[in-house]
Amino acid sequence: MSFMFGKKKYIPVKLPNDPRTGVLPAQGQSCPNCGVWISADRLSADKGVCPKCNHNLTLSAYQRIELLSDDHSFEEMDADLAAGNILDFPDYEDKLERARQESGLAEAIVTGTACIGGNRTVLAVMDSSFMMGSMGVAVGEKICRAVEQALQLELPLIICSTSGGARMQEGIFSLMQMAKTVAVLERLHKKGLLYISVLTHPTTGGVLASFASMADIIIGESGALLGFTGPRVIKQTIGERLPDNFQRAGFLLDHGMLDLVVERSKLRDTLILLLKLHQEGKGC
Amino acid sequence: MLKRQFDYEHKYQSLKQKVTELRDASTNLDINLAAEIGEMEKRMENLRADKYRQLTPWEKILLIRQPERPTTRDYIEYLCDEWIELHGDRLFGEDRAILTGIGSFQGRPVTIIGHQKGKDTKDNIRNNFGMPHPEGYRKVERMLLQAEKFKRPVLTFIDTAGAYPGVGAEERGQAWAISRVLTTLSALKVPVVAVITGEGGSGGALALAISDRLIMFSHAVFSVASCEACASILWRSLDKAEEMAAALKITAADLLQFGIVDEIIDEPPGGAQQDPDAMADMMGASIKRYLDELLELETDQLLELRYRKLRNVGLDADF
């Protein structure tokens, strides 16, 4: 099955924009929550947070990497690793191709090493613009390789998740990524290395029920929807109104599932403090 | 329209009844049709066997959801000379959607864990239709660590539509509970043999399927999410669940080819529900063989092999 990681097979040569610049859109946009118009300058200065209602706008993986890491310190790994259509699932190639064109990414996660406040770390960031950040074989493989990189270099690991869960089009192979990622992470834990999981909006299903919830420290970005089953399905099943704030980061903090809820503007400083307290970060 | 019932067996049995009546009627009239009827019966049985060999993935799903299907408790009682059920997660509650305990399997103590569906409505309410809450998975984790402490091998039986989607389940950390079981199993220092006897639905099933050897009944399925959910989400139509069942490649034969399952145990025509004892016998023989193999291994070797199996999933498959 070497074709699975065939590096060139589905990778578009010409992407519409270069996503790696990591900047927010050149034009402004209106806040999806309160509707207020936010200028491009403001968006950039406020890290994609609405100045009026404090809503976190969706960040691409590269935008988040820029938000968290020291300038120009990110070195990407496995950038073009991508999976094929292992199950011959109907229309999956077209969907992948469209996701690649729209997101400019080969897959729903970007991994590499970065410096965060002078601490060298392995950093993996998911991107919800690529098929809802769903986890198939390539996402699982990139996570495992990131963990293995952290093991090899003895660096702390930070994974920022955003995902609808396992990718249905890769069927059972997607499901098995849950087991694969936690098995590799267990080696990181046994070696005494730090793993911080940052849960961003939304993180659900098989991603939350595997590597994303198996961290030493779990941070929820404020307002993020986090859960195993999405609220729509739960509502259908039980047929009644859901509690206020259900499955939001604050709700999960109150139920003891998160170490911290952090606003986007404080996320980088929080990570720097945690890295420092573990004194693991190797200088850059 | 989506087919919701698999009533082949019911119709077959009523046809068989009519043949019996024909035999009786002809005997009464002194018209000897014994040879012809014998031929007919043989042909009927062959056609029935063919039908069950060619079940579509969706028909398999309907078949394994039938209430007559044997449950984990039935198999445990058949496989173990003695068995004692143990309850509770020590944290919040007792989840009867998962059955756990210690049994004596062929003279060897084993920890047994399995999803437990109900036989009737009352039973199913008690067992929440075999759909666990976080406390079920936390009970599993407790039992796994107990098995490790006493160096008992673990047997798991998988038969669930999935982990329960409800408010309480979310409040108490369904995702957290499942990932802990996955992690614990991935590094558990005793052999684990798992059997998918019916529905293997999503992460809620996977949590009991991480193992050194995975056995699957021939009509069982194992899928990333329910076909109904996948059809609703991807194709915006519940009616396409049947097509989805085929597209997702969820059958035992598919999974054997993918290298995810180690062995298929063939069900008789009509499914495991037609002969639970024979199924338990065959399963018992396979489990014994695997345990004998696995107990030969040093712990490090056992863990390394399980790790490679998980890390390389899909890579060794021949397809």
XYZ file of C-alpha atoms in Angstrom:
603
model
C 0.000 0.000 0.000
C 2.846 2.366 -0.634
C 0.522 4.426 -2.818
C -1.172 5.652 0.304
C 1.606 8.071 1.018
C 2.405 8.653 -2.626
C 3.611 12.173 -2.288
C 2.685 13.667 -5.609
C -0.460 11.851 -6.509
C -3.104 14.272 -5.318
C -1.095 17.336 -4.508
C -2.145 20.323 -6.566
C 0.725 22.112 -8.201
C -0.962 25.470 -8.337
C -2.683 26.687 -5.229
C -4.939 29.754 -5.373
C -3.126 31.626 -2.613
C 0.004 30.874 -0.758
C -1.381 29.915 2.643
C 2.030 29.872 4.245
C 2.223 33.608 4.577
C -0.038 33.103 7.565
C -1.644 36.529 7.294
C -5.326 37.129 7.777
C -7.342 38.004 4.690
C -6.254 41.150 2.891
C -9.851 42.326 2.881
C -11.848 42.785 6.019
C -14.809 40.591 6.824
C -17.932 40.712 8.902
C -18.076 38.840 12.200
C -20.123 35.655 11.784
C -21.424 36.102 15.323
C -22.495 39.767 15.620
C -22.244 40.891 12.008
C -20.039 43.895 12.641
C -17.593 44.759 9.851
C -13.964 44.198 10.839
C -11.251 45.825 8.764
C -8.245 43.827 7.637
C -5.897 45.817 9.869
C -8.104 45.257 12.875
C -8.415 41.544 12.122
C -4.687 41.215 11.977
C -4.027 43.291 15.097
C -6.679 41.435 17.092
C -5.596 37.966 15.926
C -8.917 37.219 14.339
C -10.997 38.166 17.372
C -14.036 40.369 16.824
C -13.436 43.709 18.591
C -17.144 44.098 19.333
C -18.349 40.699 20.588
C -15.036 38.951 21.277
C -15.966 36.089 18.934
C -13.021 34.026 17.721
C -12.996 33.937 13.947
C -11.729 30.744 12.403
C -7.971 30.698 11.923
C -6.207 28.668 9.291
C -3.412 26.397 10.485
C -0.751 28.828 9.284
C -2.477 31.781 10.891
C -2.512 29.967 14.204
C 1.106 28.947 13.829
C 1.999 32.577 13.268
C -0.076 33.561 16.283
C 1.717 31.105 18.561
C 5.285 30.870 17.376
C 8.245 33.257 17.300
C 8.752 35.022 13.980
C 9.900 32.778 11.150
C 10.731 29.956 13.560
C 8.333 27.353 12.181
C 9.872 24.582 10.128
C 7.288 22.378 8.521
C 7.559 18.589 8.256
C 5.735 16.222 5.915
C 4.076 19.142 4.121
C 3.015 17.072 1.149
C 2.064 13.858 2.903
C -1.410 12.933 1.752
C -3.614 9.876 1.583
C -5.362 8.503 -1.457
C -8.843 7.087 -1.792
C -8.168 3.818 0.018
C -11.759 2.592 0.022
C -12.572 3.840 -3.495
C -15.222 5.885 -1.799
C -17.549 7.667 -4.264
C -16.506 11.243 -5.145
C -13.760 11.329 -2.515
C -10.987 12.325 -4.938
C -13.046 15.292 -6.107
C -13.706 16.318 -2.549
C -10.029 16.113 -1.662
C -9.092 18.090 -4.727
C -11.590 20.799 -3.883
C -10.395 20.903 -0.266
C -6.828 21.282 -1.507
C -7.721 24.084 -3.872
C -9.739 25.931 -1.267
C -7.402 25.526 1.672
C -4.084 25.479 -0.120
C -3.152 22.537 2.106
C -2.373 18.935 1.243
C -4.255 17.732 4.309
C -6.159 18.918 7.370
C -3.105 19.362 9.594
C 0.209 21.206 9.484
C 3.073 19.857 11.598
C 6.611 20.979 12.316
C 8.945 22.450 14.880
C 8.650 25.976 16.188
C 10.025 28.270 18.832
C 7.490 29.586 21.282
C 8.924 32.322 23.479
C 12.366 30.886 22.868
C 11.320 27.309 23.683
C 11.745 24.813 20.929
C 8.654 22.616 20.513
C 6.996 20.282 18.087
C 3.823 22.022 16.952
C 0.882 20.477 15.098
C -2.108 22.568 14.072
C -5.281 21.315 12.439
C -7.191 23.305 9.843
C -10.967 23.168 9.708
C -11.127 24.555 6.191
C -9.892 21.207 4.928
C -12.893 18.846 5.069
C -13.873 20.064 8.536
C -10.465 19.084 9.881
C -11.501 15.462 9.718
C -8.933 12.779 10.599
C -8.084 10.192 7.988
C -4.928 8.188 7.461
C -2.745 11.174 6.552
C -3.792 13.271 9.543
C -3.197 10.307 11.863
C 0.157 9.619 10.263
C 1.274 13.248 10.503
C 0.316 13.341 14.173
C 2.292 10.160 14.826
C 5.317 11.503 13.003
C 5.091 14.736 14.989
C 4.998 12.723 18.218
C 7.954 10.654 17.031
C 9.828 13.839 16.214
C 9.182 15.098 19.747
C 10.442 11.759 21.108
C 13.544 11.839 19.004
C 14.450 15.454 19.729
C 13.140 15.256 23.311
C 10.967 18.293 22.799
C 7.588 19.207 24.232
C 4.613 18.708 21.948
C 1.713 21.070 21.344
C -1.256 20.033 19.217
C -3.982 22.531 18.357
C -7.068 20.636 17.292
C -10.094 21.593 15.291
C -12.017 18.732 13.787
C -15.399 17.261 13.056
C -13.961 13.843 13.964
C -12.917 10.807 11.977
C -13.098 11.181 8.190
C -15.961 9.001 7.003
C -14.605 8.584 3.466
C -11.668 6.564 4.784
C -13.941 4.372 6.859
C -12.370 1.977 9.307
C -8.886 3.327 8.558
C -9.958 6.695 9.947
C -11.310 5.015 13.056
C -8.044 3.137 13.560
C -6.136 6.444 13.599
C -7.634 7.001 17.044
C -5.871 3.921 18.357
C -2.691 4.625 16.419
C -2.273 8.190 17.696
C -2.851 7.349 21.363
C -0.484 4.382 21.163
C 2.312 6.632 19.904
C 1.473 9.335 22.448
C 1.735 6.796 25.249
C 5.428 6.456 24.341
C 5.833 10.211 24.716
C 4.227 10.072 28.142
C 6.419 7.141 29.216
C 9.469 9.159 28.236
C 8.349 12.001 30.491
C 7.853 14.555 27.759
C 5.250 17.293 27.961
C 2.197 17.287 25.716
C -0.210 20.224 25.714
C -3.472 19.903 23.802
C -5.167 23.100 22.681
C -8.791 22.537 21.751
C -10.179 25.112 19.358
C -13.596 25.534 17.810
C -14.916 22.958 17.063
C -13.229 19.743 18.239
C -15.474 16.698 18.296
C -15.771 12.966 17.679
C -12.809 10.711 17.124
C -10.245 13.481 17.444
C -11.449 14.538 20.884
C -11.852 10.870 21.870
C -8.222 10.108 21.040
C -5.068 12.236 20.981
C -6.770 15.558 21.747
C -7.929 14.469 25.216
C -4.809 12.462 26.171
C -2.592 15.409 27.110
C -0.873 16.437 30.326
C -2.531 19.812 30.046
C -5.692 20.491 28.060
C -6.530 24.078 27.145
C -9.833 25.086 25.602
C -9.885 28.258 23.540
C -12.716 30.404 24.885
C -16.078 29.750 23.274
C -14.967 26.586 21.467
C -17.511 23.802 20.980
C -15.980 20.595 22.313
C -17.651 17.207 22.597
C -17.843 13.607 21.516
C -21.218 13.795 19.783
C -22.242 17.025 18.105
C -25.160 18.944 19.632
C -27.452 18.391 16.625
C -27.287 14.612 16.955
C -27.790 14.769 20.719
C -30.806 16.992 20.263
C -32.261 14.521 17.759
C -31.626 11.605 20.110
C -33.078 13.059 23.294
C -35.558 15.396 21.623
C -35.296 18.217 24.119
C -33.562 21.537 24.606
C -29.896 21.370 25.451
C -28.517 23.189 28.493
C -27.227 26.732 27.979
C -23.622 26.898 26.943
C -23.702 23.103 26.402
C -20.357 21.705 25.186
C -18.720 25.122 25.162
C -15.235 25.421 26.649
C -16.543 27.085 29.827
C -19.105 24.295 30.308
C -16.400 21.660 30.041
C -14.155 23.559 32.440
C -17.019 23.554 34.948
C -17.387 19.807 34.468
C -13.709 19.192 35.125
C -12.662 18.200 31.623
C -10.236 21.054 30.902
C -7.281 22.471 32.792
C -7.842 25.950 31.472
C -9.996 28.060 29.243
C -7.868 30.717 27.600
C -8.726 33.621 25.347
C -6.982 33.667 22.044
C -5.048 36.835 22.894
C -3.507 35.105 25.930
C -2.881 31.719 24.364
C 0.729 32.289 23.360
C 1.720 33.698 26.761
C -0.020 30.823 28.521
C 1.894 28.291 26.452
C 5.178 30.096 27.091
C 4.544 30.004 30.836
C 3.676 26.309 30.787
C 6.739 25.466 28.696
C 8.915 27.465 31.067
C 7.477 25.752 34.146
C 8.333 22.386 32.663
C 11.812 23.624 31.819
C 11.833 21.284 28.921
C 11.916 23.718 26.096
C 15.298 23.683 24.514
C 16.476 27.097 23.496
C 16.164 28.033 19.880
C -37.292 3.474 0.754
C -34.761 2.106 3.176
C -35.290 -1.508 4.115
C -35.629 -1.679 7.895
C -36.303 -5.361 8.477
C -34.537 -8.477 7.378
C -37.356 -11.026 7.412
C -35.868 -13.682 5.130
C -35.553 -16.204 7.936
C -39.139 -15.719 9.033
C -40.404 -16.243 5.489
C -38.126 -19.224 4.998
C -39.416 -20.882 8.159
C -43.017 -20.389 7.074
C -42.230 -21.928 3.679
C -40.636 -24.850 5.477
C -43.765 -25.223 7.550
C -45.830 -25.423 4.358
C -43.603 -28.196 3.013
C -44.121 -30.129 6.234
C -47.861 -29.693 5.804
C -47.575 -30.940 2.224
C -45.724 -33.997 3.419
C -48.389 -34.719 6.055
C -51.237 -34.181 3.588
C -49.705 -36.446 0.957
C -49.039 -39.193 3.505
C -52.663 -39.030 4.607
C -53.815 -39.487 1.037
C -51.403 -42.327 0.429
C -49.706 -40.386 -2.314
C -46.034 -40.952 -1.853
C -44.118 -37.737 -2.557
C -41.297 -38.402 -0.112
C -38.560 -38.352 -2.760
C -39.820 -35.162 -4.409
C -40.282 -33.413 -1.082
C -36.847 -34.542 0.035
C -35.382 -33.026 -3.141
C -37.283 -29.841 -2.575
C -36.095 -29.544 1.009
C -32.510 -30.051 -0.039
C -32.825 -27.409 -2.721
C -34.453 -25.001 -0.269
C -31.624 -25.417 2.174
C -29.011 -24.848 -0.501
C -30.736 -21.692 -1.653
C -30.969 -20.488 1.929
C -27.263 -21.116 2.469
C -26.533 -19.211 -0.754
C -28.647 -16.312 0.427
C -26.701 -16.052 3.666
C -23.395 -16.258 1.858
C -24.444 -13.321 -0.300
C -25.941 -10.987 2.272
C -25.396 -7.342 1.445
C -23.672 -5.223 4.105
C -26.995 -3.604 4.950
C -28.729 -6.983 5.320
C -25.939 -7.991 7.680
C -26.604 -4.894 9.776
C -30.303 -5.726 9.980
C -29.541 -9.358 10.819
C -27.134 -8.570 13.652
C -29.536 -6.059 15.176
C -32.243 -8.693 15.642
C -33.185 -9.243 19.294
C -32.731 -13.019 18.927
C -29.023 -12.472 18.409
C -27.012 -13.955 21.316
C -25.498 -11.344 23.634
C -22.174 -11.111 25.424
C -23.698 -12.649 28.553
C -24.878 -15.713 26.575
C -21.402 -16.306 25.207
C -19.694 -15.801 28.564
C -21.988 -18.293 30.244
C -21.264 -20.845 27.568
C -17.494 -20.244 27.400
C -16.724 -20.082 31.124
C -16.965 -22.925 33.633
C -17.422 -20.275 36.286
C -17.964 -16.574 36.023
C -18.611 -13.666 38.327
C -19.808 -10.266 37.204
C -18.217 -7.212 38.832
C -19.797 -3.783 38.779
C -19.101 -0.092 38.896
C -16.533 2.517 37.931
C -15.853 3.685 41.557
C -16.447 7.221 40.367
C -20.013 7.805 39.379
C -22.138 4.785 38.633
C -22.757 1.377 37.182
C -23.236 1.213 33.434
C -25.056 -1.934 32.372
C -24.358 -1.288 28.700
C -20.988 -2.861 29.432
C -20.615 -6.137 31.250
C -17.384 -6.885 33.109
C -16.126 -9.630 35.353
C -13.786 -12.536 35.891
C -14.345 -15.970 34.428
C -12.630 -19.286 34.255
C -11.968 -20.030 30.587
C -10.649 -23.539 29.977
C -9.273 -23.590 33.494
C -7.589 -20.202 33.155
C -8.798 -17.038 34.928
C -9.562 -14.239 32.465
C -11.002 -10.754 32.724
C -14.009 -10.414 30.445
C -15.434 -7.178 29.120
C -18.233 -6.765 26.605
C -21.053 -4.598 25.392
C -24.369 -5.915 26.625
C -27.521 -5.394 24.599
C -30.932 -6.319 25.945
C -33.214 -9.164 24.869
C -36.440 -7.202 25.209
C -37.559 -3.651 25.802
C -37.268 -3.784 29.571
C -33.840 -5.327 29.339
C -32.796 -2.805 26.728
C -33.804 0.148 28.876
C -31.694 -1.272 31.705
C -28.774 -1.803 29.363
C -29.349 1.410 27.408
C -29.411 -0.671 24.187
C -25.759 -1.518 24.706
C -24.700 2.101 24.276
C -22.258 3.012 27.064
C -21.870 6.218 29.021
C -18.460 7.400 30.275
C -18.878 5.366 33.475
C -19.006 2.238 31.321
C -15.642 3.057 29.801
C -14.223 4.002 33.204
C -15.376 0.638 34.533
C -13.551 -0.951 31.605
C -10.395 0.959 32.430
C -10.610 -0.173 36.051
C -11.077 -3.795 35.006
C -8.171 -3.608 32.548
C -5.790 -2.354 35.216
C -7.061 -5.037 37.559
C -6.388 -7.684 34.900
C -2.856 -6.334 34.513
C -2.260 -6.444 38.263
C -3.289 -10.082 38.489
C -1.698 -10.982 35.132
C -4.984 -12.210 33.716
C -5.508 -12.182 29.966
C -8.419 -10.063 28.749
C -11.258 -11.145 26.474
C -13.530 -8.506 24.993
C -16.815 -8.851 23.109
C -17.952 -6.036 20.877
C -21.579 -5.398 20.015
C -22.710 -1.788 20.156
C -24.230 0.814 17.884
C -21.812 3.240 19.546
C -21.180 5.267 22.679
C -24.353 6.977 23.893
C -25.007 10.456 22.494
C -26.570 12.287 25.435
C -26.191 15.310 27.669
C -24.984 13.384 30.725
C -22.483 11.466 28.630
C -21.003 14.736 27.386
C -21.019 16.345 30.833
C -19.081 13.440 32.244
C -16.525 13.351 29.441
C -17.424 10.628 26.941
C -14.449 11.516 24.751
C -12.066 11.567 27.714
C -13.289 8.181 28.936
C -12.882 6.566 25.517
C -9.395 7.928 24.861
C -8.250 6.624 28.249
C -9.446 3.107 27.440
C -7.746 3.245 24.033
C -4.518 4.317 25.692
C -4.715 1.749 28.475
C -5.366 -1.073 26.037
C -2.588 0.012 23.705
C -0.041 -0.549 26.483
C -1.692 -3.203 28.679
C 0.849 -5.789 29.803
C -1.398 -8.841 29.376
C -2.713 -10.496 26.204
C -5.979 -9.132 24.822
C -8.211 -11.093 22.452
C -11.254 -9.285 21.061
C -14.291 -10.649 19.234
C -16.741 -8.541 17.247
C -19.916 -10.586 17.594
C -22.379 -8.092 16.130
C -22.316 -4.331 15.654
C -18.967 -2.602 15.834
C -20.096 1.004 15.808
C -17.589 3.837 15.899
C -15.285 4.864 18.757
C -17.585 3.248 21.286
C -16.797 -0.137 19.725
C -13.144 0.605 18.961
C -12.537 1.184 22.672
C -12.925 -2.557 23.247
C -11.296 -3.665 19.986
C -7.660 -2.685 20.573
C -6.152 -6.118 20.953
C -3.439 -8.586 20.067
C -5.900 -10.655 18.057
C -9.188 -9.503 16.608
C -11.803 -12.106 15.668
C -14.972 -11.245 13.789
C -18.196 -13.157 13.207
C -18.951 -13.450 9.513
C -22.037 -11.219 9.612
C -20.616 -8.722 12.095
C -19.678 -5.224 10.940
C -17.136 -2.656 12.130
C -17.462 0.911 10.943
C -16.238 4.438 11.534
C -19.769 5.642 12.278
C -23.248 4.246 11.756
C -24.212 3.979 8.089
C -27.353 5.986 8.857
C -25.271 8.836 10.293
C -22.779 8.756 7.420
C -25.586 8.776 4.846
C -27.350 11.677 6.568
C -24.194 13.719 6.890
C -22.405 13.023 3.614
C -25.328 12.356 1.283
C -28.043 14.215 3.182
C -30.341 11.218 2.974
C -31.026 8.564 5.535
C -32.512 6.436 2.750
C -29.045 5.991 1.308
C -27.830 4.099 4.388
C -27.900 0.878 2.371
C -25.582 2.294 -0.295
C -23.422 3.782 2.429
C -23.093 0.386 4.103
C -21.520 -0.912 0.892
C -19.308 2.148 0.316
C -17.811 2.116 3.818
C -16.527 -1.485 3.496
C -17.574 -2.645 6.921
C -17.890 -6.418 6.572
C -15.692 -9.080 8.120
C -14.355 -10.018 4.680
C -13.341 -6.386 3.989
C -11.625 -6.050 7.340
C -9.749 -9.314 6.946
C -8.451 -8.075 3.619
C -7.420 -4.760 5.212
C -5.404 -6.680 7.797
C -7.459 -5.214 10.647
C -9.129 -8.496 11.569
C -7.151 -11.709 12.116
C -9.857 -14.310 11.677
C -13.469 -14.687 10.611
C -15.743 -17.212 12.301
C -18.433 -18.375 9.892
C -22.004 -18.103 11.025
C -24.523 -20.778 10.047
C -27.394 -19.959 7.662
C -29.715 -17.670 9.608
C -26.813 -16.194 11.534
C -25.322 -16.803 14.958
C -28.838 -16.666 16.422
C -29.609 -20.042 14.802
C -26.899 -21.856 16.723
C -25.330 -19.851 19.548
C -23.641 -22.901 21.085
C -21.832 -23.786 17.871
C -20.687 -20.174 17.524
C -19.425 -20.153 21.112
C -17.586 -23.437 20.524
C -15.799 -22.144 17.446
C -15.021 -18.856 19.107
C -13.748 -20.642 22.220
C -11.387 -22.751 20.140
C -9.964 -19.669 18.408
C -9.588 -17.728 21.643
C -7.782 -20.654 23.239
C -5.405 -20.976 20.325
C -4.586 -17.269 20.413
C -4.153 -17.143 24.171
C -1.783 -20.107 24.032
C 0.278 -18.256 21.414
C 0.232 -14.918 23.210
C 1.029 -16.297 26.658
C 4.261 -17.696 25.205
C 5.507 -14.173 24.530
C 7.568 -12.057 26.896
C 5.709 -8.907 27.962
C 8.044 -6.623 25.991
C 7.529 -8.673 22.884
C 3.774 -8.708 23.338
C 3.709 -4.925 23.711
C 6.036 -4.331 20.790
C 3.906 -6.504 18.510
C 0.704 -4.782 19.575
C 2.368 -1.400 19.070
C 3.517 -2.304 15.551
C 0.043 -3.560 14.753
C -1.468 -0.212 15.738
C 1.291 1.982 14.339
C 1.311 0.265 10.957
C -2.408 -0.276 10.603
C -3.322 -0.697 6.959
C 0.271 -0.660 5.773
C 0.763 -4.430 5.641
C -2.564 -5.121 4.016
C -2.659 -6.862 0.715
C -5.064 -4.829 -1.410
